[in-house]
XYZ file of C-alpha atoms in Angstrom:
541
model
C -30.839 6.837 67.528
C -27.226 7.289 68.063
C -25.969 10.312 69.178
C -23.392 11.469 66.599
C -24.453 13.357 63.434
C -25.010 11.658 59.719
C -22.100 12.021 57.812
C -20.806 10.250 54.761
C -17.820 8.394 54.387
C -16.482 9.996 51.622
C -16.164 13.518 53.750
C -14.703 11.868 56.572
C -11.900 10.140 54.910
C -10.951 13.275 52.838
C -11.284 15.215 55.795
C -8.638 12.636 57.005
C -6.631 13.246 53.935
C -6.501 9.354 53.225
C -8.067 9.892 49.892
C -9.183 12.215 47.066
C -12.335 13.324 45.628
C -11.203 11.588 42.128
C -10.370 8.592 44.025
C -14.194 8.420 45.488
C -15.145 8.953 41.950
C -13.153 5.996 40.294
C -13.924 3.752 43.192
C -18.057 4.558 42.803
C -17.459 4.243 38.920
C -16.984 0.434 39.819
C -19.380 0.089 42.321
C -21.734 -3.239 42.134
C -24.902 -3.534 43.525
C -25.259 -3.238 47.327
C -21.519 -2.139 47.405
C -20.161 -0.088 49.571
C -17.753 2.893 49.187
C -15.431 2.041 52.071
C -14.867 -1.470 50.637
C -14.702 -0.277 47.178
C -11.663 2.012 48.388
C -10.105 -1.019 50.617
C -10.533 -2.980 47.236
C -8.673 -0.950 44.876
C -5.871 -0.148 47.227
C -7.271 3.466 47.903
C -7.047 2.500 51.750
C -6.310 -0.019 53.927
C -9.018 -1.286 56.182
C -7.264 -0.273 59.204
C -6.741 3.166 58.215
C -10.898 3.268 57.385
C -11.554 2.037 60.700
C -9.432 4.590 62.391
C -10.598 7.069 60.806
C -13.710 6.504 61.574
C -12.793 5.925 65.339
C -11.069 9.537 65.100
C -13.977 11.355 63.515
C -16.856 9.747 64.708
C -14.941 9.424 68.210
C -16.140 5.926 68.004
C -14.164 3.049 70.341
C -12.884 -0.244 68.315
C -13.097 -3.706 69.729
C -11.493 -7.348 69.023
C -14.495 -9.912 68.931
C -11.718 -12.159 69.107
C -11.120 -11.669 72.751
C -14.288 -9.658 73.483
C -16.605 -11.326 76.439
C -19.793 -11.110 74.169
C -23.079 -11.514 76.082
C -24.522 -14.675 74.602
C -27.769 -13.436 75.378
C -28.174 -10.699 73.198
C -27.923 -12.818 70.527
C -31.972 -13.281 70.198
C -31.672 -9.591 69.318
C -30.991 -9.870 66.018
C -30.731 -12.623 63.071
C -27.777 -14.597 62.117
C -29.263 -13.218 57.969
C -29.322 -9.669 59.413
C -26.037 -9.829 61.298
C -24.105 -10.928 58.253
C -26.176 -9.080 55.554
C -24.915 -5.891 57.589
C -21.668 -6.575 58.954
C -22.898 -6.338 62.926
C -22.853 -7.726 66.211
C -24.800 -6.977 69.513
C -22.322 -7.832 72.203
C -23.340 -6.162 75.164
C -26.313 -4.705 76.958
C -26.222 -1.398 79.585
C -29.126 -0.441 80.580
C -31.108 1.481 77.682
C -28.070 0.651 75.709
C -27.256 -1.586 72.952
C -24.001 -2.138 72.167
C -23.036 -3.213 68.561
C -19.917 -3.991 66.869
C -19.936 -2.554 63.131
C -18.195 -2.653 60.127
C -19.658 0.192 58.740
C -20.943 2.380 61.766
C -22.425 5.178 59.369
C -25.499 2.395 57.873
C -27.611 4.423 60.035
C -30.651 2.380 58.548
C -29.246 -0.934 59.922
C -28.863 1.270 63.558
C -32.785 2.552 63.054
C -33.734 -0.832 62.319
C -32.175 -2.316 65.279
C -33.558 0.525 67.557
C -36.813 0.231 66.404
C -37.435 -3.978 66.540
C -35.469 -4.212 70.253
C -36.333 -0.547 72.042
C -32.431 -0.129 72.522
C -30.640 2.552 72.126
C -27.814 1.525 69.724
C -24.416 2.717 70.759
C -21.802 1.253 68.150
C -18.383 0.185 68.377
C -16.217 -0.838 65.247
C -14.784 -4.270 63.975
C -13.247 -5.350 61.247
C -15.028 -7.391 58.689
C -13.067 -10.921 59.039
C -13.443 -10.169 62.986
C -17.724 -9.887 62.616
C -17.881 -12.740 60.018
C -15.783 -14.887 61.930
C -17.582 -14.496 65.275
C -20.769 -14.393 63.637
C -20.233 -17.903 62.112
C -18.623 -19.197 65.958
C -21.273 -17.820 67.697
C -24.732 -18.847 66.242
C -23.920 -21.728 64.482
C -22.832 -22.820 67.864
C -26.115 -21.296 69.029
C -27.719 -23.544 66.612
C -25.622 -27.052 66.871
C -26.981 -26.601 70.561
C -30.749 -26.916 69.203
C -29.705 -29.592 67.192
C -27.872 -32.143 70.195
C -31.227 -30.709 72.173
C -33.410 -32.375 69.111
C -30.940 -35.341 68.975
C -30.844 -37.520 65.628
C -33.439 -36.313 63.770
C -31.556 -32.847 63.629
C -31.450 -31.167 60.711
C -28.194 -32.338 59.139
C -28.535 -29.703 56.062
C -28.263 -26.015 58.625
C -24.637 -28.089 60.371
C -23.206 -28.476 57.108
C -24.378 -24.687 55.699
C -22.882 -23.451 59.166
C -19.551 -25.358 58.328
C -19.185 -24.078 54.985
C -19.863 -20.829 55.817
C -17.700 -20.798 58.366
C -14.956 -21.951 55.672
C -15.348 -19.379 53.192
C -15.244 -16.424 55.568
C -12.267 -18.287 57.287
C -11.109 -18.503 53.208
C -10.045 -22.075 54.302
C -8.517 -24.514 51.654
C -10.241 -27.157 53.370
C -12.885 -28.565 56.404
C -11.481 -31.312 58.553
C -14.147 -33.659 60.145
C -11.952 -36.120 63.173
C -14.120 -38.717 64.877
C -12.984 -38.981 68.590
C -14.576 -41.360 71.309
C -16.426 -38.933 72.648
C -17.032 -35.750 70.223
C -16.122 -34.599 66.640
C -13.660 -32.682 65.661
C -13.585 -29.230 63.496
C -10.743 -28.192 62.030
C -10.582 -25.569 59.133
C -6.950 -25.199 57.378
C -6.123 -21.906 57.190
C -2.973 -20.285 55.137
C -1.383 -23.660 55.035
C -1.968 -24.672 58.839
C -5.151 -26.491 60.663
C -6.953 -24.487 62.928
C -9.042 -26.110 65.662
C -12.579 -24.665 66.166
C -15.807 -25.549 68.394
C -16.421 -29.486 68.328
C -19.329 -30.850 66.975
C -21.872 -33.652 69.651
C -21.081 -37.120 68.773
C -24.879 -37.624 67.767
C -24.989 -35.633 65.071
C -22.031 -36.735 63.228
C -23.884 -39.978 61.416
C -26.856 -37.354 59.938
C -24.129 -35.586 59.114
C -21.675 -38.247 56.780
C -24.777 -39.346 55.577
C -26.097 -35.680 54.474
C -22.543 -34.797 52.924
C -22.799 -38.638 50.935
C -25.774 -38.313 49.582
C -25.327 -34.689 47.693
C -21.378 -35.973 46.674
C -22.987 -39.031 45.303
C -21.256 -41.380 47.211
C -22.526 -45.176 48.646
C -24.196 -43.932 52.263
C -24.125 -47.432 53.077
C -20.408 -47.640 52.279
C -18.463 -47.337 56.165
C -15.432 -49.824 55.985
C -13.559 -48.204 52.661
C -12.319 -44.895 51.859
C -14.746 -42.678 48.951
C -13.839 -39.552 46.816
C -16.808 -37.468 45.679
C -17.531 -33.620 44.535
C -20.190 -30.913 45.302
C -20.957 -27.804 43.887
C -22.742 -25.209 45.946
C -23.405 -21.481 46.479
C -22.301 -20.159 49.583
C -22.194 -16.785 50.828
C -23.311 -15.589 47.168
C -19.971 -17.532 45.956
C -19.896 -20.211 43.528
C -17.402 -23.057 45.713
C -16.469 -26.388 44.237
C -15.877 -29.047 47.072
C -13.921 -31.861 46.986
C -14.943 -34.960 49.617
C -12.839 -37.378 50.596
C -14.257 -39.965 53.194
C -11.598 -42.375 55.776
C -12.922 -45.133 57.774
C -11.332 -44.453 61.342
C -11.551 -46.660 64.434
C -14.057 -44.100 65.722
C -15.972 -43.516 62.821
C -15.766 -41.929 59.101
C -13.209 -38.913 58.518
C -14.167 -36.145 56.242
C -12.342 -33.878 54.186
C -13.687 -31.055 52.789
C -11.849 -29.436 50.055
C -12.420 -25.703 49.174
C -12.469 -24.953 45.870
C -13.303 -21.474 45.374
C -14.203 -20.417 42.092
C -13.698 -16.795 42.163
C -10.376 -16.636 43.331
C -9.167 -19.449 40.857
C -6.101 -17.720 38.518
C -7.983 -16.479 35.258
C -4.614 -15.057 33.322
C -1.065 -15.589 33.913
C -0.796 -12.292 35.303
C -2.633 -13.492 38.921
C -0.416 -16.083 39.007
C 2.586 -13.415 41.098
C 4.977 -13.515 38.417
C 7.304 -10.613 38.667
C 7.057 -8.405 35.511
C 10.455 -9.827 33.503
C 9.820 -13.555 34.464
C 5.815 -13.055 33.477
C 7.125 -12.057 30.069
C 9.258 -14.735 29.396
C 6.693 -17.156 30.398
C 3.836 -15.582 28.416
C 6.305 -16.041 25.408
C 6.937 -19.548 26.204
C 2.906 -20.580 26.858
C 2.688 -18.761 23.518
C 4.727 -21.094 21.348
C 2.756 -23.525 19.386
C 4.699 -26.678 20.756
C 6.590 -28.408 23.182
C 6.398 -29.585 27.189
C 6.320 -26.846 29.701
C 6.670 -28.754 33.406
C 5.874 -27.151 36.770
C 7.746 -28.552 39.602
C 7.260 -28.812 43.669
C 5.578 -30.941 46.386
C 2.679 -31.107 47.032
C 0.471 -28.116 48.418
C 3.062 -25.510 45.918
C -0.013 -24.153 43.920
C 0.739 -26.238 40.768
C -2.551 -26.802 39.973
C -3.392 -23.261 40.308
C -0.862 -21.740 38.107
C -1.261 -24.904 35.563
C -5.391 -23.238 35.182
C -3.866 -19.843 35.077
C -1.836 -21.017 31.695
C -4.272 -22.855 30.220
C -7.281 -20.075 30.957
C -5.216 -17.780 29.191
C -5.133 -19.737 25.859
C -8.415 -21.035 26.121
C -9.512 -19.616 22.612
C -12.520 -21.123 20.496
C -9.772 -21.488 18.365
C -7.622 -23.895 19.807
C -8.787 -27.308 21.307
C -7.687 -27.937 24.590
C -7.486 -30.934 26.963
C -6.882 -31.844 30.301
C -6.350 -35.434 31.814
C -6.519 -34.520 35.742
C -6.699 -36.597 38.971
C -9.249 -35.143 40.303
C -10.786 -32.219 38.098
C -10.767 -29.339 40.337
C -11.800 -26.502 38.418
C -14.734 -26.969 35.716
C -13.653 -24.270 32.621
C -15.981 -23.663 30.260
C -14.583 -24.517 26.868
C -11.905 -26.913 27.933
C -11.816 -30.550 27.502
C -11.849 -32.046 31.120
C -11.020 -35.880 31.663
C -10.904 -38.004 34.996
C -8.722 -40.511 35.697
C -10.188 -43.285 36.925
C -7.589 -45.989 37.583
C -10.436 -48.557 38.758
C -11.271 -48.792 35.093
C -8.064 -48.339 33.619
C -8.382 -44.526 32.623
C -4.835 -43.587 33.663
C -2.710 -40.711 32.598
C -0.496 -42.633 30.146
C -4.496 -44.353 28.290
C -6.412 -41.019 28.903
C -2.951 -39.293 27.244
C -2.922 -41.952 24.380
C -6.843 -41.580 23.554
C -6.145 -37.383 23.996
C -3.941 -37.676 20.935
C -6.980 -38.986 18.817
C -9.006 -36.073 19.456
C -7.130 -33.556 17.824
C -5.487 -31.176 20.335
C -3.946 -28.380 20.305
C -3.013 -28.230 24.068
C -2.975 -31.064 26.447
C -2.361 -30.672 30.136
C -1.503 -34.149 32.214
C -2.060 -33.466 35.633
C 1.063 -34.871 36.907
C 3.484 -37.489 35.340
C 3.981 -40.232 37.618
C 5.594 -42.931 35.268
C 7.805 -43.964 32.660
C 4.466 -44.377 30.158
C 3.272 -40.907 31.185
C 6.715 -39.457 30.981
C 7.219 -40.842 27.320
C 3.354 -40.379 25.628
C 3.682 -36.247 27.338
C 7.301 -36.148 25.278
C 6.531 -37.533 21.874
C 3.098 -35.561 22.346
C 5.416 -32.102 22.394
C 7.493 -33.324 19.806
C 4.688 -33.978 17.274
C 3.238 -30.690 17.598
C 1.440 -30.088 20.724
C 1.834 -27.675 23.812
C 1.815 -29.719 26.893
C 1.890 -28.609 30.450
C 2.269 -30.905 33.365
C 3.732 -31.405 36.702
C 6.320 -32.999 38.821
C 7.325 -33.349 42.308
C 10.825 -32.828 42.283
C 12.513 -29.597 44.787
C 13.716 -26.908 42.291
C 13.354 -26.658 38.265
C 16.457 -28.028 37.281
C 16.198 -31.325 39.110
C 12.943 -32.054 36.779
C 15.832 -33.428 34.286
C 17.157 -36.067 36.100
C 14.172 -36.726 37.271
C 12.882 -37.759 33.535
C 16.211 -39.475 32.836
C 15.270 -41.719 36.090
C 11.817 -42.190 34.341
C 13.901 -43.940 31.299
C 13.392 -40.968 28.770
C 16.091 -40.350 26.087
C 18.179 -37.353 26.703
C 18.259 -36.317 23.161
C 14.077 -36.558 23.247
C 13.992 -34.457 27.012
C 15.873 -32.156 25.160
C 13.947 -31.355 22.127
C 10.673 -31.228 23.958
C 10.909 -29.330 26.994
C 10.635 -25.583 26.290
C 11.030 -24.388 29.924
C 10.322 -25.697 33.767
C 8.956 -23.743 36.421
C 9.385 -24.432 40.442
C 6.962 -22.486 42.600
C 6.273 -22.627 46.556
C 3.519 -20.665 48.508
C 4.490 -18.506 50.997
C 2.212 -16.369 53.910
C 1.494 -12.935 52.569
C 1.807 -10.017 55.196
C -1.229 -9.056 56.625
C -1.519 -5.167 55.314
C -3.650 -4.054 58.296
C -0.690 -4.930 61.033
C 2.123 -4.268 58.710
C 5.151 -2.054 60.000
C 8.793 -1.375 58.805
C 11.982 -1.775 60.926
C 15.723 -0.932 59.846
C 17.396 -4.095 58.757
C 19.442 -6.053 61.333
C 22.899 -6.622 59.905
C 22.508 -10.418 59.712
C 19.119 -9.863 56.763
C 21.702 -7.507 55.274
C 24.020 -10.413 54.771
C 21.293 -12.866 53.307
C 20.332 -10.315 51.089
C 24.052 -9.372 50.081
C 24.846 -13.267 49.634
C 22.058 -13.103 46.563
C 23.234 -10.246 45.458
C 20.468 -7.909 46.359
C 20.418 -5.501 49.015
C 18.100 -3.800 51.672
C 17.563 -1.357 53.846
C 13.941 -1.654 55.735
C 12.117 -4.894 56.623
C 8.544 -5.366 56.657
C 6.662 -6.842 60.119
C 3.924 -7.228 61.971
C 2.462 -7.298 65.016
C -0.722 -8.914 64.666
C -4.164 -7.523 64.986
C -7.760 -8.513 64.893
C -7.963 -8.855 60.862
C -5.173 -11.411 60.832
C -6.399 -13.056 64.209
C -3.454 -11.976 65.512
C -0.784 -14.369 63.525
C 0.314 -11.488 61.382
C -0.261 -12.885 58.385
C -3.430 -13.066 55.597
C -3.623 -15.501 52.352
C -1.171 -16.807 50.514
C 1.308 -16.233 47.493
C 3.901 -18.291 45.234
C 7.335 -17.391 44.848
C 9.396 -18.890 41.249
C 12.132 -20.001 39.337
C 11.667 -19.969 35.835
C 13.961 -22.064 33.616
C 13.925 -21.622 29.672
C 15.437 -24.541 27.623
C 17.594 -22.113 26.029
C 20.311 -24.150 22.894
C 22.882 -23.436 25.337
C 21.722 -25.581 28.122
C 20.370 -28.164 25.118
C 23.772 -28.494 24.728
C 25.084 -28.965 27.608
C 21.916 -31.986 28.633
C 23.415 -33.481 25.057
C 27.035 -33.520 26.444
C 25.839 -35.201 29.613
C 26.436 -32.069 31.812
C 26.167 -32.400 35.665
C 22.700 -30.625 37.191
C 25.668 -28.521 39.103
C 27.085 -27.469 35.930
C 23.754 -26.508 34.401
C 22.902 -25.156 37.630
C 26.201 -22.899 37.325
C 25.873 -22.180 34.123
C 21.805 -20.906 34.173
C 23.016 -18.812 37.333
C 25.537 -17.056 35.527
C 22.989 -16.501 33.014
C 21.339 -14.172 35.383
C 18.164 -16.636 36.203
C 16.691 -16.272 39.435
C 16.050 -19.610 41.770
C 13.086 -19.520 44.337
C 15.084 -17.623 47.076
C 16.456 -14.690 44.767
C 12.357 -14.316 43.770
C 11.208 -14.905 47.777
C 13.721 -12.245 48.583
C 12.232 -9.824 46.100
C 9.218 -10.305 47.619
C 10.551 -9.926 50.828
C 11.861 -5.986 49.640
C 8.168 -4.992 48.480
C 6.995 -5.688 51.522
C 4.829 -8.957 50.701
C 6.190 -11.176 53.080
C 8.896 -12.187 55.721
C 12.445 -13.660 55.776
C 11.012 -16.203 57.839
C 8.592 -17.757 55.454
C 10.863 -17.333 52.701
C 13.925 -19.144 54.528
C 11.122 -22.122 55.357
C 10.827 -22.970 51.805
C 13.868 -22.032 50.226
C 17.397 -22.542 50.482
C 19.966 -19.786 50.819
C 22.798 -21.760 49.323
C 20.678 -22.197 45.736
C-alpha cells in the first residue's frame, strides 16, 4: 500500500485555503453518480485543476509528471486494462524494483491503488497527471497497442475496436473532426483540434479497406461505391456521451478519404445564454428572438459557429406552443420537438422548394440554413414579412455588409428593410487555457490598440503552456460578436440609399460594438489573447 496516510480531499484543500467548507457542501449538493469532489470543485469554478493538483503535490508530497514527454515503459502496460485505466484516471509508467509507478488523477482513490497492488504484487508509488494528459496517453498508447494486434492478424482484423479507438481518441481530444489521408504507403490520422489539424500515430495500410468499409456500412452508405464522393451520418455513444457524426467520403489517387465530423451533443448551445454574449448585447438579442416576426441573419465564413448559435436561438423558443422548422444542409443536431428538413438537391429539395413547401405547414419559426440565392433570399423575406420569425445565415465579413450582400441577390431595398429585425457577425476565437494562465503589465503598444477602441487596460492575460493544454497555451473555443438592430433610423437611411460607410458611421456613433470592440472585451477578462483576436478581426472597424 502506499506509504502516505488516508486523507480526504476536502481537508486537504481547506487546509490549503483554496476552498471553504460551504463550498464542499454546494459542490457535493450537485454531485452525480460516481462523481468526484475534486472535479465537482474544478467544475463549478471552486478551483482550477492546477491548483488541485498542487495541492495535492504539496500535502501529499507527491511528484507531478507530463505523460506528454514522459518515457513510459511500454511494458507495463499488460499491468492493467485499457477499461480500468480510463474508468480511474491512471497510468503505470514505470517499474523499480518492488515498485509500481502510476500516474493519477486522483492519487487519494486508495481502492484503485489496493486493487492494483493486489492483482500485480507491486507496490504502488503514485505520481499525479492531469486528466486530458491520462486520457490522451491512454487513448495513444493502447489503441496503438492494439492496431499492432490488428496489422499482426492482417485483413480479417477487427475493423469495429480501430474505429472505437479513433473516436475515443476524438472526444477526449474534444476534436471537431477525424481526418482519415490515404498515402502510398500508410494512413493518415489527423484529429482537428481548436480550429487546427493535429497529426497523430498512422494507421497500416491493410487495415484501412476493413476500415471504409466498417464506417460505410453503419453511415448507410454504398460499400461498393469507390470512384464518387458520399455524405452519410452516425449516431453513437462514446465515452458515456451521446456524439452525432457526420461522414463524408473522397475518392483519392491512393484510396478513399474520410472525414469524420464531431458532433457532440452535450456541449451543443441549449439557451442563448451559452452562446458568449456579453450581458447588454444578450439582452438585446433575447428581445429581438422574442418578437413574433421578421428575418434575423447571422453572418461569417465558414467554421464562425453559425450553426451553433442559430440551435442556441431556436432551442430557446422551442415551446409546444409554437411550430418550428428548419430546412438545413446537412441536419447536424436532431432537437426534439423541432421540424428538421434535408436538403437534398439530387431530388430537387433545395432551400428556396423546402422554404416554399415550409410555408404550407403552418410555422411559426423557420430557420434556412444558409441563403445562397436570389430564390432563397426572396421566399426567407416575404416569409418575415407575412408573419414569421426567420433565422438564417450568410457568408459575408461583418454584419453590416449582409445588406449589400441581399441587394446583390436582387432583393428590393424597401422589402430588406421591412424584414430584417437585426444581423449578427460572430468569429471563434482560442480560449486561454486556465491551468497555464498568468498576467503581465501591458506593453505600451496593447495600450494603444486598446485606447484606439476606446477601452483601456492595464494587465494582460498569458500563458506559458503546460501539460493540460499540451503545451499550446490554449483550451476550446469561444465566439466573439457584433450585434446590429434594424433600428427606424438606419431603415431610413437603407431607404435613402445610404453608403455601408455611412451606416457603418452612423451605428458606431450609436455606441454598437463591431467584432474587435467585443474580442477586446474578452481580451480584459482574461478569456483570450490579442493575438487571436487581431487574427480575426480588424482594428480599423
Amino acid at each position: 500500500m502506499a506509504d502516505f496516510k488516508k486523507k480526504k480531499l476536502g481537508d486537504l484543500l481547506k487546509e490549503a485555503g483554496l476552498v471553504t467548507e460551504l463550498q464542499i457542501v454546494e459542490a457535493l449538493s450537485l454531485k452525480k453518480q460516481d462523481q468526484k469532489l475534486g472535479d465537482l470543485l474544478v467544475d463549478q469554478g471552486y478551483i482550477t485543476e492546477k491548483q488541485l493538483l498542487d495541492a495535492l503535490e504539496i500535502k501529499l508530497k507527491l511528484k507531478s509528471v507530463s505523460l506528454y514527454q514522459y518515457p513510459i515503459d511500454l511494458s507495463v502496460l499488460e499491468l492493467v486494462t485499457k477499461d480500468f485505466a480510463r474508468s480511474k484516471l491512471l497510468l503505470p509508467i514505470k517499474k523499480e524494483n518492488t515498485r509500481l509507478i502510476v500516474a493519477m488523477n486522483d492519487p487519494l482513490d486508495f481502492y484503485a491503488i489496493e486493487e492494483i497492488e493486489f492483482s500485480t504484487g507491486y507496490v504502488v508509488q503514485p505520481v499525479i497527471a492531469t486528466q486530458d494528459d491520462l486520457l490522451q496517453t491512454i487513448n495513444r498508447l493502447y489503441d496503438s497497442k492494439e492496431v499492432n494486434i490488428d496489422y499482426i492478424e492482417g485483413e480479417d482484423a477487427p475493423a469495429v475496436r480501430i474505429f472505437n479507438q479513433l473516436l475515443e481518441t476524438g472526444v477526449s481530444l474534444r476534436a471537431s473532426d477525424i481526418h482519415l489521408d490515404q498515402t502510398e504507403r500508410h494512413v493518415s490520422v489527423r484529429y482537428r483540434v481548436d480550429g487546427l489539424l493535429r497529426n497523430e500515430r498512422p494507421l497500416p495500410k491493410t487495415l484501412m479497406n476493413s476500415l471504409v468499409a466498417r464506417i460505410k456500412i453503419i453511415a448507410g452508405l454504398d460499400v461498393t461505391e469507390t470512384r464518387l464522393p458520399q455524405d452519410g451520418r452516425i449516431s453513437t455513444n462514446i465515452l458515456g456521451k451521446r456524439v452525432n457524426l457526420r461522414v463524408s467520403t473522397l475518392p483519392t489517387i491512393f484510396g478513399e478519404k474520410i472525414v469524420l465530423r464531431i458532433l457532440d451533443i452535450s456541449n451543443m448551445f441549449r439557451k442563448v445564454e451559452d452562446i458568449g454574449l456579453e450581458k447588454d448585447v444578450l439582452a438585446n438579442y433575447q428581445k429581438l428572438i422574442a418578437q413574433p416576426s421578421g428575418l434575423i441573419l447571422l453572418t461569417g465564413p465558414t467554421g464562425s459557429g453559425k450553426t451553433s448559435t442559430l440551435y442556441g436561438s431556436i432551442n430557446e423558443l422551442n415551446h409546444p406552443e409554437s411550430n418550428i422548422i428548419t430546412i438545413e444542409d446537412p441536419v447536424e443536431y436532431q432537437i426534439e420537438g423541432i421540424n428538421q428538413v434535408q436538403v437534398n438537391t439530387q431530388i430537387g429539395l433545395t432551400f428556396a422548394q423546402g422554404l416554399r413547401s415550409v410555408l404550407r405547414q403552418d410555422p411559426n419559426i423557420i430557420m434556412v440554413g444558409e441563403i445562397r440565392d436570389r430564390e432563397t433570399a426572396e421566399n426567407s423575406v416575404r416569409a418575415a414579412l407575412t408573419g414569421h420569425l426567420v433565422f438564417s445565415t450568410l457568408h459575408t465579413n461583418s454584419a453590416i455588409e449582409a445588406i449589400p450582400r441581399l441587394l446583390d441577390m436582387g432583393i428590393e431595398s424597401y422589402l430588406i428593410v421591412s424584414a430584417i429585425s437585426g444581423i449578427v457577425a460572430q468569429r471563434l476565437v482560442k480560449t486561454i487555457c486556465k491551468e497555464c494562465a498568468e498576467t503581465r503589465k501591458a506593453t505600451p503598444v496593447e495600450k494603444e490598440i486598446f485606447e484606439r477602441r476606446n477601452q483601456t487596460i492595464d494587465t494582460i492575460t498569458f500563458t506559458k503552456g503546460c501539460d493540460a493544454c499540451r503545451h499550446t497555451g490554449y483550451r476550446g473555443r469561444m465566439a466573439i460578436h457584433e450585434l446590429i438592430v434594424i433600428t427606424d433610423d438606419i431603415k431610413e437611411l437603407m431607404m435613402n440609399k445610404a453608403s455601408i460607410q455611412e451606416i457603418k458611421q452612423h451605428v458606431k456613433e450609436q455606441g454598437i460594438r463591431f467584432l474587435i470592440d467585443d474580442g477586446l472585451i474578452k481580451v480584459k477578462a482574461g478569456k483570450t489573447t490579442l493575438e487571436e483576436v487581431l487574427r480575426v478581426a480588424s482594428i480599423n472597424e
